[in-house]
Short mmCIF file of C-alpha atoms and ligand atoms in Angstrom, two decimals:
data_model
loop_
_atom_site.label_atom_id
_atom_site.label_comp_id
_atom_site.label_asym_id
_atom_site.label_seq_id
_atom_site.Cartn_x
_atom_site.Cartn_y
_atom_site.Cartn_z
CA UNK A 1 17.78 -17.34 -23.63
CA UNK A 2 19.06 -19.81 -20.84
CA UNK A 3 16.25 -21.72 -19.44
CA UNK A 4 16.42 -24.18 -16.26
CA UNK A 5 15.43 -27.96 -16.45
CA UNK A 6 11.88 -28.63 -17.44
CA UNK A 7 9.23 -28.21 -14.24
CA UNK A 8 9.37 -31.41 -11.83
CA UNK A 9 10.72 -32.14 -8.43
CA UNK A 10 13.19 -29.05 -6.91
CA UNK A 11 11.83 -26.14 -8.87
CA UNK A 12 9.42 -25.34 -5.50
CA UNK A 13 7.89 -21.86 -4.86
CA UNK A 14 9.14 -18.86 -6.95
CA UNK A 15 7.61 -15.80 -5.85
CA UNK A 16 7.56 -13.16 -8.15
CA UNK A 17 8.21 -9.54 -6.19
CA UNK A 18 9.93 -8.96 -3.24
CA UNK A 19 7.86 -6.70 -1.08
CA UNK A 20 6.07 -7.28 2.13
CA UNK A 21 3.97 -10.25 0.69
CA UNK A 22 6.72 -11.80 -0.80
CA UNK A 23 8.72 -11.46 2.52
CA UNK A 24 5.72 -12.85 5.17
CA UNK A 25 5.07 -16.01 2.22
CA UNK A 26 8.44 -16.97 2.37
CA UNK A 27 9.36 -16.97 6.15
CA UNK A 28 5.85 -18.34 6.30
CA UNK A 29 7.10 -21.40 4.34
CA UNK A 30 9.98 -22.09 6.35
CA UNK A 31 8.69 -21.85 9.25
CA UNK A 32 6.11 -24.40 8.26
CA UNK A 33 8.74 -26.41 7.98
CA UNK A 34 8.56 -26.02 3.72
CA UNK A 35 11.98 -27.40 2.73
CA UNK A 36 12.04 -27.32 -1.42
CA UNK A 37 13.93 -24.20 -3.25
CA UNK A 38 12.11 -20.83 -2.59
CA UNK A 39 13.23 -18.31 -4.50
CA UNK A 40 12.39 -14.39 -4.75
CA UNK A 41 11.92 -12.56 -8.04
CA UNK A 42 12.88 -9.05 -7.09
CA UNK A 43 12.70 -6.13 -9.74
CA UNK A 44 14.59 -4.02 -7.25
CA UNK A 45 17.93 -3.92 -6.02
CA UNK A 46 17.15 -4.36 -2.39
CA UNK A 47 16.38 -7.26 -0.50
CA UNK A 48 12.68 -6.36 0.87
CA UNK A 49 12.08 -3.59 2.40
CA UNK A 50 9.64 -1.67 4.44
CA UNK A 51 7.28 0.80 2.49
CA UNK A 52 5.45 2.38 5.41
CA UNK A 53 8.52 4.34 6.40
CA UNK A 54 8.91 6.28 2.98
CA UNK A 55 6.34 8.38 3.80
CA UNK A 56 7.15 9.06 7.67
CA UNK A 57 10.52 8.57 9.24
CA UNK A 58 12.60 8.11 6.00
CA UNK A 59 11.14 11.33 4.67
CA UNK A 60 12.85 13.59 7.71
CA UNK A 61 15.33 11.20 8.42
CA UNK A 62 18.51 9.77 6.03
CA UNK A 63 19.04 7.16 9.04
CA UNK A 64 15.84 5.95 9.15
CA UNK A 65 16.61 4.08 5.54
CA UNK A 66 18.90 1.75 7.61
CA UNK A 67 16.29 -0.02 9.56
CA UNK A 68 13.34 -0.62 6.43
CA UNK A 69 15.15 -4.12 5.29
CA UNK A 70 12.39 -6.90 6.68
CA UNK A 71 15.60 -9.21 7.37
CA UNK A 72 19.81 -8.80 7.34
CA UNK A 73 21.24 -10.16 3.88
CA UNK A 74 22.69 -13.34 6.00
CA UNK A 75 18.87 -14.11 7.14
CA UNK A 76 18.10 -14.80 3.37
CA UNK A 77 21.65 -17.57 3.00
CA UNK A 78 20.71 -18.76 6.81
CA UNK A 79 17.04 -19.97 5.37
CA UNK A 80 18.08 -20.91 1.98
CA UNK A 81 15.77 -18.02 0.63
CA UNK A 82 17.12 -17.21 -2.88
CA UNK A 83 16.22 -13.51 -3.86
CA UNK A 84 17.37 -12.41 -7.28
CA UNK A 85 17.47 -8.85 -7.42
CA UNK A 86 17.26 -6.54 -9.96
CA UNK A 87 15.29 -8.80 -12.37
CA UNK A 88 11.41 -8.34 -13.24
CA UNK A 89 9.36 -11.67 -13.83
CA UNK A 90 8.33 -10.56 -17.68
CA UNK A 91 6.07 -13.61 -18.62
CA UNK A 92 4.22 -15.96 -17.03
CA UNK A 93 3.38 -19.41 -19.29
CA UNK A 94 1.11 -21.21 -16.52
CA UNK A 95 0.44 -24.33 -19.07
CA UNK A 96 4.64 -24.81 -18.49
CA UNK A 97 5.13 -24.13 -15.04
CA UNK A 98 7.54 -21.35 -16.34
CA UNK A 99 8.22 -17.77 -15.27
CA UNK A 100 10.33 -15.94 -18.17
CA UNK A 101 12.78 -12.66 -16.00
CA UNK A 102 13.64 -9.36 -17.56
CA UNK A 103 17.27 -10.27 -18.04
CA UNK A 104 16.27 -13.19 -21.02
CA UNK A 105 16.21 -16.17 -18.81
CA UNK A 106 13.11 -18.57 -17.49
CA UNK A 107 13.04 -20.61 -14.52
CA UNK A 108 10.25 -23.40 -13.43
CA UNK A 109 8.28 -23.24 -10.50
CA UNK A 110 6.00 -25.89 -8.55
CA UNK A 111 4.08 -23.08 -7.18
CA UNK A 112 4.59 -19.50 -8.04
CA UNK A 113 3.15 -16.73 -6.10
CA UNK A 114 2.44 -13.12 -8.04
CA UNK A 115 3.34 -10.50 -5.43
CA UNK A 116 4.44 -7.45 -7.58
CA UNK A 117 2.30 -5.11 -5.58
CA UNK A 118 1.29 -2.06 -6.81
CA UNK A 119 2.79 0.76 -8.61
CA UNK A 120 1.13 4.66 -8.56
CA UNK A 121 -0.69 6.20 -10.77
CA UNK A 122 0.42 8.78 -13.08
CA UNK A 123 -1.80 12.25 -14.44
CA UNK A 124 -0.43 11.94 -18.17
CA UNK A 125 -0.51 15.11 -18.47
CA UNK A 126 2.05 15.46 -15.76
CA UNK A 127 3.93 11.97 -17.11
CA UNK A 128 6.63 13.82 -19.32
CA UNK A 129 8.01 16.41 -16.81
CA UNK A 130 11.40 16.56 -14.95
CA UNK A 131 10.42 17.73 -11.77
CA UNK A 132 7.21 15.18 -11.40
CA UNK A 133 7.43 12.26 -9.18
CA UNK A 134 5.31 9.34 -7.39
CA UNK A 135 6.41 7.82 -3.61
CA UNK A 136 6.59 3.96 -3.80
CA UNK A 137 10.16 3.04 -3.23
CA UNK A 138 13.19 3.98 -1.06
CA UNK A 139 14.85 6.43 -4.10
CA UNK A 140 11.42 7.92 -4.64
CA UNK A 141 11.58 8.84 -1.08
CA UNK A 142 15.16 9.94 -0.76
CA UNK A 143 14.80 12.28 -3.36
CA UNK A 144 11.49 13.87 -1.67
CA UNK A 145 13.96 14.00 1.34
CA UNK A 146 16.50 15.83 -0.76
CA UNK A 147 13.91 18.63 -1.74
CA UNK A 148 12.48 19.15 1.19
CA UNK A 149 16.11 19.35 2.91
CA UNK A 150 16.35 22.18 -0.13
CA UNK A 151 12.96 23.49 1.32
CA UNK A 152 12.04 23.00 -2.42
CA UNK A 153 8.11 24.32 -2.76
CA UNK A 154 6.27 20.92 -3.12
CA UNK A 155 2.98 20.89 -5.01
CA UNK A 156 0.53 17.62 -3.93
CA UNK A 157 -1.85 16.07 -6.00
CA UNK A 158 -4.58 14.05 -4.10
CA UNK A 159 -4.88 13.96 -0.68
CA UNK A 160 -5.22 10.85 0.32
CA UNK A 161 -2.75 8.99 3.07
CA UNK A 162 0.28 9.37 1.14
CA UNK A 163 -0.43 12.59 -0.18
CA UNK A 164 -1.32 14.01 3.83
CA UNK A 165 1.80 12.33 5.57
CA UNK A 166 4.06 14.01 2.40
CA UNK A 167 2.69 17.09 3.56
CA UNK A 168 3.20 16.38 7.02
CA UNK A 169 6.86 15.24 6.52
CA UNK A 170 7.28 18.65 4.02
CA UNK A 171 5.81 20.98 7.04
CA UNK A 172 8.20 19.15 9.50
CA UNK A 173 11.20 19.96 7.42
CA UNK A 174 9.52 23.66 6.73
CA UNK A 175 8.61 23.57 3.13
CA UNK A 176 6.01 25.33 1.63
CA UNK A 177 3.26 22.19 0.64
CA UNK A 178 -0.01 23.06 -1.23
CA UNK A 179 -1.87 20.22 -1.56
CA UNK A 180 -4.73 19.69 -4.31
CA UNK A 181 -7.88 17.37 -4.03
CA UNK A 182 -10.57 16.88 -6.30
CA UNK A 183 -12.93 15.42 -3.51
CA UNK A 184 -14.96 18.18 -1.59
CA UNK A 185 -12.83 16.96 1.39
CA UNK A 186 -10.18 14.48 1.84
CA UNK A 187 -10.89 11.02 2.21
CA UNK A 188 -14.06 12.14 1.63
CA UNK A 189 -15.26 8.74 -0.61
CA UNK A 190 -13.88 6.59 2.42
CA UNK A 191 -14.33 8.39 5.44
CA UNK A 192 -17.18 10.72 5.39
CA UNK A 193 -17.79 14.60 5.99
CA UNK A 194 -17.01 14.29 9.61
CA UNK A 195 -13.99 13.13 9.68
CA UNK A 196 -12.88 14.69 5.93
CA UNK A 197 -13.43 18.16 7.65
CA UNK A 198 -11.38 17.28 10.48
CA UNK A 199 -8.63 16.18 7.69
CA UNK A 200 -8.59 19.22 6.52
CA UNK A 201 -8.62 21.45 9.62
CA UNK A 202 -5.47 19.44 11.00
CA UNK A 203 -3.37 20.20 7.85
CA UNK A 204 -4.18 23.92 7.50
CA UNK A 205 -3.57 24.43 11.30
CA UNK A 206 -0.36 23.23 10.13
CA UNK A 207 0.20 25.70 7.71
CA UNK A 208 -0.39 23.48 4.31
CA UNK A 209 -2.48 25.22 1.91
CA UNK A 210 -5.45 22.73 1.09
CA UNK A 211 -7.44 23.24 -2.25
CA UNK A 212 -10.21 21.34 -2.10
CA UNK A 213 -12.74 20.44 -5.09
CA UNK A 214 -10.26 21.57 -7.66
CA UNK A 215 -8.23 20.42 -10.19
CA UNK A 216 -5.46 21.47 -12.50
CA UNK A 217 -6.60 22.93 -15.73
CA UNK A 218 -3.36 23.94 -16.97
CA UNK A 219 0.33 23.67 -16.63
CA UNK A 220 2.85 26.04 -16.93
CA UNK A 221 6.65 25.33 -17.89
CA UNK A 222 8.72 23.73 -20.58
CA UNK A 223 10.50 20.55 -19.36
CA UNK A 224 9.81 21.59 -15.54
CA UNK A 225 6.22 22.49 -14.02
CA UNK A 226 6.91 26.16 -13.01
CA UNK A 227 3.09 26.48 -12.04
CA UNK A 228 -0.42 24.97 -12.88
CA UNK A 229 -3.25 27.16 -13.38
CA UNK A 230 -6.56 25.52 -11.39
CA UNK A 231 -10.38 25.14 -12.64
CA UNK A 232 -11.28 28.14 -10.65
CA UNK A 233 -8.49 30.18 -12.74
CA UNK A 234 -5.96 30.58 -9.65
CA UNK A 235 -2.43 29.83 -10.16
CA UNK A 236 0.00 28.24 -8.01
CA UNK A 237 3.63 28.05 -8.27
CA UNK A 238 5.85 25.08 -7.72
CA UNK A 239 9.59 23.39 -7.60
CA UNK A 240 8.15 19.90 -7.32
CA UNK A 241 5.19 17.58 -7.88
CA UNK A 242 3.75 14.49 -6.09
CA UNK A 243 1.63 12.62 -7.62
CA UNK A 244 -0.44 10.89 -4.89
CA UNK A 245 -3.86 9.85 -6.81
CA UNK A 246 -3.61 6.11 -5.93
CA UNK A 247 -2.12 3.27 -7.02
CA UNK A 248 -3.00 0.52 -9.40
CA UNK A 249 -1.70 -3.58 -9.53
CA UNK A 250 1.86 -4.01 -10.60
CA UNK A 251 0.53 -6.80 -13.31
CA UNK A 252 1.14 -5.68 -16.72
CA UNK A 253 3.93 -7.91 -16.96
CA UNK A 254 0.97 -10.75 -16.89
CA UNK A 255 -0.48 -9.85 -20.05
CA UNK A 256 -1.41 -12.86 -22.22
CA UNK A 257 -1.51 -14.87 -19.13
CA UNK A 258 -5.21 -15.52 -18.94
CA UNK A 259 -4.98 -13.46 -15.19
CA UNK A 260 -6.75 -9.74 -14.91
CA UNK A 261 -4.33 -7.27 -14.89
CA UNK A 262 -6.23 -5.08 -12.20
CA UNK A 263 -5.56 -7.57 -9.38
CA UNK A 264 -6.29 -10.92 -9.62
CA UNK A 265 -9.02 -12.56 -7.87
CA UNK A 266 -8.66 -15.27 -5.59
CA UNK A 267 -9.67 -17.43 -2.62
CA UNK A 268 -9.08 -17.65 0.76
CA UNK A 269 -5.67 -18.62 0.39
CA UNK A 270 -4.53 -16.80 -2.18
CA UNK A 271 -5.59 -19.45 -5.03
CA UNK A 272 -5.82 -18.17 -8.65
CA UNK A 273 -7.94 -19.87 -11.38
CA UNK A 274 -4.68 -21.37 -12.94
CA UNK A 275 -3.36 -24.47 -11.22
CA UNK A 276 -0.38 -23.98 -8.87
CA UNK A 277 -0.64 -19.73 -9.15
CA UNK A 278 -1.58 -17.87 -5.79
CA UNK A 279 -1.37 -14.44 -5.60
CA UNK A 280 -1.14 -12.25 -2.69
CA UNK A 281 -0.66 -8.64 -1.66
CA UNK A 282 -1.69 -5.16 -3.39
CA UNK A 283 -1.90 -7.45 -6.42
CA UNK A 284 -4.32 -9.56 -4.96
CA UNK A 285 -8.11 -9.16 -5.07
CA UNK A 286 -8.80 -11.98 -1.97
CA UNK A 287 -12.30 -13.19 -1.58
CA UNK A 288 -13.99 -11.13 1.33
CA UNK A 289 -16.35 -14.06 3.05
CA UNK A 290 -17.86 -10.66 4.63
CA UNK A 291 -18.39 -8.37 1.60
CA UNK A 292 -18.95 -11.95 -0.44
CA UNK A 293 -16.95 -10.44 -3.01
CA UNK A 294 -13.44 -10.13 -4.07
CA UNK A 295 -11.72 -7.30 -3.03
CA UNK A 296 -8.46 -5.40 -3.46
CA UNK A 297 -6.33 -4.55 -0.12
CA UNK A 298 -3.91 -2.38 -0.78
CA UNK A 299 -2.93 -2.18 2.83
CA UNK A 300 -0.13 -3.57 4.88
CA UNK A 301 -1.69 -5.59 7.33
CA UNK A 302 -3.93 -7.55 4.13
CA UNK A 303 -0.44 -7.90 2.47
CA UNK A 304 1.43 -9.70 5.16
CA UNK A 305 -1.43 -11.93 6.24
CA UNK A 306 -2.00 -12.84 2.58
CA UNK A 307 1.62 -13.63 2.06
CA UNK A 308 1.08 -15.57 5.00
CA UNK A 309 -1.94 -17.69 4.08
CA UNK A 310 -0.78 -18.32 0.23
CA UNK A 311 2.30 -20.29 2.18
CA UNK A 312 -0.29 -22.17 4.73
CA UNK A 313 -2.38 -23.11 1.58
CA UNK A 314 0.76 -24.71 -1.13
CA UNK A 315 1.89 -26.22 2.50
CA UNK A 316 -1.46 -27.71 3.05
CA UNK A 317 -2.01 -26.32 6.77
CA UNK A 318 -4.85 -24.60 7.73
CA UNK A 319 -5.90 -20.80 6.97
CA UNK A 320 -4.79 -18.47 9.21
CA UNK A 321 -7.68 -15.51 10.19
CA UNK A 322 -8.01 -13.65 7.25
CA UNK A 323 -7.14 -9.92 8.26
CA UNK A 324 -9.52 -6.97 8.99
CA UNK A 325 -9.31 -4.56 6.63
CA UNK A 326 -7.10 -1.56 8.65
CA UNK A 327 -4.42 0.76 7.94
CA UNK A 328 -2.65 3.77 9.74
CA UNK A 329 -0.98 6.32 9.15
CA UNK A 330 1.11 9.08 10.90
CA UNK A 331 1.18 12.67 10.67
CA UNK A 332 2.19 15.60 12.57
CA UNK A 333 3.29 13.55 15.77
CA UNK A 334 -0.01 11.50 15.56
CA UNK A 335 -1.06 8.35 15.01
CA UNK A 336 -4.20 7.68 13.09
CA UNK A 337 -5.35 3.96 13.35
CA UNK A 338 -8.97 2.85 10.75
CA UNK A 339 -10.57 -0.54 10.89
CA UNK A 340 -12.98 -2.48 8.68
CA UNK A 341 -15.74 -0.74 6.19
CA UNK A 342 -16.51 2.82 6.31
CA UNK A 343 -18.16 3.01 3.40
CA UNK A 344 -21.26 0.82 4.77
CA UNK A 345 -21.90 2.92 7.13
CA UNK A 346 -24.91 4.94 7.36
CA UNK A 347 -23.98 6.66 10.86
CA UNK A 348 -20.80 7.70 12.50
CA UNK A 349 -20.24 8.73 16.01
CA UNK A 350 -17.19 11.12 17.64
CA UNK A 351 -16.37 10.55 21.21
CA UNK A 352 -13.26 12.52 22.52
CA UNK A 353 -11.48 15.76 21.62
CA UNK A 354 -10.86 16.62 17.84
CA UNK A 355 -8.68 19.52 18.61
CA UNK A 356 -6.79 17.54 20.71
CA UNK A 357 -6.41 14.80 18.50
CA UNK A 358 -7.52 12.20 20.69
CA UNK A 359 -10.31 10.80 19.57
CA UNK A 360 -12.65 7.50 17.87
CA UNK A 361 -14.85 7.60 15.36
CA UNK A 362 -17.16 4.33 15.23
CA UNK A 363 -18.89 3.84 12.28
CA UNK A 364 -22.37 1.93 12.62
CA UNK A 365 -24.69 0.53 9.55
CA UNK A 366 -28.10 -0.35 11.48
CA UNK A 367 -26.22 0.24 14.91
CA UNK A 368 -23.98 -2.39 14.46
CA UNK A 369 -19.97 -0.97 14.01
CA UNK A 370 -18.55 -1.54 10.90
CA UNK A 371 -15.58 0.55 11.34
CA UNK A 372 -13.46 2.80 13.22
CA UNK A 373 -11.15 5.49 12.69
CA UNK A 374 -8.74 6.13 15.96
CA UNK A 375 -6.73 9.34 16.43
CA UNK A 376 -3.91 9.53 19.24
CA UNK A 377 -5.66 6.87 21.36
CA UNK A 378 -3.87 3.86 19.95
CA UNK A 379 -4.73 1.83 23.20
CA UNK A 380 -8.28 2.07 22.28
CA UNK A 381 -7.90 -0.25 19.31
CA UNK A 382 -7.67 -3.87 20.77
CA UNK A 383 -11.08 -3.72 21.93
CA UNK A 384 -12.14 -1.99 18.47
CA UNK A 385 -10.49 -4.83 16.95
CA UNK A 386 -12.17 -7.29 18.72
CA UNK A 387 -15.66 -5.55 18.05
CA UNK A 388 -15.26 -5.61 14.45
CA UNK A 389 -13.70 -9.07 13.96
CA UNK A 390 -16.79 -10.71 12.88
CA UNK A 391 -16.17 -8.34 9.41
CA UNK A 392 -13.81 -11.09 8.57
CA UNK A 393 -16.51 -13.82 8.38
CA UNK A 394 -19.26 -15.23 6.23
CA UNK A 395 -22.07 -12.70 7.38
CA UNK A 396 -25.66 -15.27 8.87
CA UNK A 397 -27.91 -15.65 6.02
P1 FAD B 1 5.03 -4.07 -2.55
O1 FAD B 1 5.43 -3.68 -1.18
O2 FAD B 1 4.73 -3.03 -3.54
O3 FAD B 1 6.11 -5.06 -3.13
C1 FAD B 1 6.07 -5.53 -4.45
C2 FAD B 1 7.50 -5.70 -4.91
O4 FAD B 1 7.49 -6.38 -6.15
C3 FAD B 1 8.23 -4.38 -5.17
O5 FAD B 1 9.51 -4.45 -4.64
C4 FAD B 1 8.27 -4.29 -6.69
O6 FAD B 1 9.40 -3.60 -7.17
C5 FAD B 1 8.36 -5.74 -7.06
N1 FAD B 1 7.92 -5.99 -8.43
C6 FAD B 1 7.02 -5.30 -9.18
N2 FAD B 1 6.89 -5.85 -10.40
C7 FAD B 1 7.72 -6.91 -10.43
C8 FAD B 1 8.02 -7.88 -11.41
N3 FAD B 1 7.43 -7.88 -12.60
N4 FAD B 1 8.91 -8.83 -11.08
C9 FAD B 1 9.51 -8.86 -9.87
N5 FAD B 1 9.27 -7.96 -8.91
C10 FAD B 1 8.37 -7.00 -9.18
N6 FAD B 1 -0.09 0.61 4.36
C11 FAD B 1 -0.57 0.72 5.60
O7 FAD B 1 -1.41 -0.11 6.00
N7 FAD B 1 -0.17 1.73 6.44
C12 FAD B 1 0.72 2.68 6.05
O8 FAD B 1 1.05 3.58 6.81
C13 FAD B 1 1.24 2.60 4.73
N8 FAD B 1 2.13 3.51 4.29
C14 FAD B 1 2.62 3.41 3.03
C15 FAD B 1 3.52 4.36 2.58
C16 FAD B 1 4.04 4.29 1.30
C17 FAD B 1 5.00 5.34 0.83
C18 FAD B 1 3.63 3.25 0.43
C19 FAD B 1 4.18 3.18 -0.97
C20 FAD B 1 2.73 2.29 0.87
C21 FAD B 1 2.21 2.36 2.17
N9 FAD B 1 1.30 1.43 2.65
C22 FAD B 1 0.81 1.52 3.91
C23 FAD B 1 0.87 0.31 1.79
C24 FAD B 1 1.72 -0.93 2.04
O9 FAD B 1 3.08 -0.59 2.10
C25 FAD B 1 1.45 -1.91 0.91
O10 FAD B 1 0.11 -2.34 1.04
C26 FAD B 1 2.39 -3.11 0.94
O11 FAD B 1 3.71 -2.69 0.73
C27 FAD B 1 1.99 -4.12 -0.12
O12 FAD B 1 2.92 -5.16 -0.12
P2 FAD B 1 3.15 -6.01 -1.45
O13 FAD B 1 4.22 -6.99 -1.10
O14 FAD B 1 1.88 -6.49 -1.99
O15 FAD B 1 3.69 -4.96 -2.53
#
C-alpha cells in the first residue's frame, strides 16, 4: 500500500464521489477563492456527469450522452481540480485525516467531503438474473437505449419518477412497457389520490399497461426472467426488467467509520459529527430548520446547493439559502415541476386543465401552501417558489 505524507498543510479538500455534489463543492471552492489541493475521488470513469438526462433525452437519444459532462476535461487542469477516476474511497480513518481508495493506496485530507450519492435498490429476488437492471449511470442508460432501440418488451417495477419517465422514454421509442406498483396509485405516499390518479391516467392514455396494488409473486425463467406471475395470479411476459423501487445512500464503504450508513446527518453546512467531515448530496441527511429534523434529499436541486454550502462552510463564508425541497421530471413532452412538502398537507387544490396537462396543484396544511406540483405551466413556478420559501426556515415558535 502507498500512502501520501502524514495529514498537515497541502493535503486540502478531498471529496469522495464525483457526482453533482462533488462537482457544485468544488467549483464552489474556487470560486471562493479556495486555493489548497482539491481533489475528486471518482469510482467512475467519467469526469461528472449529469444524471437527470439518463432517464429523458439520453434514453431516445445516443447524442444526447455528449452534453451530460458538468465541465470539458481542460476545465478540471484550468482550476487545478484533481479527479481520480475509476477509484472508490474504501475506508475512511477520521482519527488520521486519511481516506484509504479501492486501488490499495490512502491519501490525507484537511477536509474531506462524502458525496457518493446514492445507488438503487435491488428486489433480491430479481438480484441474480441476466436480463435485470437499475438506471443510475450513463451505461445503465445506454443499455436501456439499446433495448428499447430493439423494441425489447420492458417490464417496470415501481412507479415512481424514474420508473414513469422509463416508460415514457420506452413508449416514445414504441416498446411495449408494463409497469408494476405496489401503491394503490403512483406516487401515491407523496402526492396524494388526486394527483396519483392523474399519474396513472396520463401513462395508460399512452398506451403503458399500469398494474397497480400488485406485486410479483413469482418468476419465471432460468438465468433470464421470461415472465413473473403477479399476487392476483396474472402473468406477464418480459425481455427486460427495471428495477425502479428507490434508491438508498452510496455509504457502505463507511462502515467502521463511526458515520450511519443510511445518510449521514448533518448541519446546515454540511458538518458531520467527526471533525473536518461534511457530507453533502443523496448521501446527506441535512438538518431541515423547517421540518426541525434531518432529512434525506435525494433530489438535484438539494444536491447542488449542498455541495455548494459544504464549500462556503470549510471556506468560512456565510451559508448560502438552503434549497426548497423540489424536483421535476419530464414525460411524454411535459414538464412536471413539485415544490416543498406534500406529505403535510391535509388539502390539495387543482386549478387548470388535467387533460390538457396544464395545470397546479397547491397543497395547503391549515390553508397555508406547503407544496405544489406544476404540470406544463413551468412559468407558474417563480411565484410558487416564492410562496413556499419560508419552508426553508426555522418555523415561529
Ligand atoms: P450522484 O450523482 O449519485 O454522484 C455520486 C458519485 O459518487 C457517483 O458518480 C458514484 O459513482 C460516486 N461514488 C459512489 N461511491 C463512491 C466511492 N466509494 N468512492 C468514490 N466515488 C463514489 N433529480 C431531480 O431533481 N430531477 C430529476 O429529473 C432527476 N432525474 C434523475 C434521473 C436519474 C436516472 C437519476 C439516477 C437521478 C435523477 N435525479 C433527479 C436525482 C439526482 O440526479 C440526484 O439527486 C443527484 O445526482 C445527486 O447528486 P450526488 O452528487 O449526491 O450523487
Amino acid at each position: 500500500m502507498t500512502t501520501e505524507a502524514a495529514n498537515g498543510a497541502g493535503a486540502g479538500v478531498v471529496i469522495a464521489g464525483g457526482g453533482l455534489a462533488a462537482q457544485r463543492c468544488a467549483e464552489t471552492l474556487r470560486r471562493l477563492g479556495y486555493e489548497g489541493r482539491v481533489r475528486m475521488v471518482c469510482a467512475e470513469p467519467h469526469l461528472p456527469y449529469d444524471r437527470p438526462p439518463l432517464s429523458k433525452a439520453v434514453l431516445g437519444d445516443a447524442a444526447a450522452e455528449d452534453s451530460v459532462a458538468f465541465r470539458p476535461a481542460d476545465w478540471y487542469s484550468g482550476k487545478a481540480i484533481e479527479a481520480l477516476r475509476g477509484v472508490a474511497a474504501s475506508a475512511l480513518d477520521a482519527g488520521a485525516h486519511r481516506l484509504a481508495l479501492s486501488d490499495g493506496s490512502a491519501i490525507h485530507y484537511d477536509q474531506l467531503v462524502v458525496a457518493t450519492g446514492a445507488k438503487p435498490r435491488m428486489l433480491p429476488a430479481f438480484a441474480e438474473y441476466d436480463n435485470v437492471s437499475t438506471l443510475r449511470t450513463l451505461e445503465d442508460s445506454r443499455a436501456i437505449r439499446e433495448l428499447l432501440a430493439a423494441r425489447a418488451r420492458l417490464l417496470i417495477i415501481g412507479a415512481g419518477f424514474i420508473g414513469q419517465e422509463v416508460a415514457s422514454g420506452a413508449r416514445a421509442a414504441g416498446a411495449e412497457v408494463t409497469v408494476i406498483e405496489a401503491e394503490p396509485l403512483p406516487l401515491h405516499g407523496i402526492l396524494g389520490r388526486e394527483i396519483g390518479e392523474w399519474f396513472a391516467a396520463l401513462h395508460r392514455g399512452e398506451g403503458v399497461e399500469l398494474v397497480l396494488g400488485q406485486t410479483v409473486a413469482q418468476i419465471h425463467g432460468a438465468s433470464r426472467v421470461q415472465a413473473v406471475t403477479l399476487d392476483e395470479g396474472r402473468r406477464v411476459a418480459a425481455d427486460h426488467v427495471l428495477i425502479a423501487i428507490g434508491v438508498v445512500a452510496e455509504l457502505d464503504w463507511l462502515a467502521g467509520s463511526g458515520l450511519p450508513a443510511a445518510g449521514i446527518p448533518t448541519d446546515a453546512g454540511g458538518r458531520s459529527e467527526l471533525p473536518d467531515v461534511y457530507a453533502a448530496g443523496d448521501a446527506a441527511a441535512f438538518f431541515d430548520a423547517f421540518l426541525g429534523r434531518h432529512a434525506l434529499s435525494g433530489h438535484w436541486e438539494s444536491a447542488g446547493r449542498q455541495g455548494a454550502a459544504v464549500a462556503h462552510a470549510i471556506v468560512g463564508r456565510p451559508l448560502p439559502t438552503p434549497a426548497l425541497s423540489s424536483f421535476w421530471s419530464d414525460q411524454y413532452g411535459t414538464r412536471i415541476q413539485y415544490l416543498g412538502h406534500a406529505q403535510l398537507a391535509d388539502r390539495v387544490t387543482l386549478d387548470g386543465d388535467r387533460d390538457a396537462r396544464d395545470f397546479t396543484a397547491v397543497y395547503t396544511r391549515d390553508g397555508e401552501p406547503v407544496a405544489a406540483l406544476v404540470v406544463g405551466r413551468p412559468q407558474a413556478l417563480p411565484d410558487l417558489r416564492d410562496r413556499l420559501r419560508y419552508l426553508t426556515e426555522r418555523p415561529p415558535e
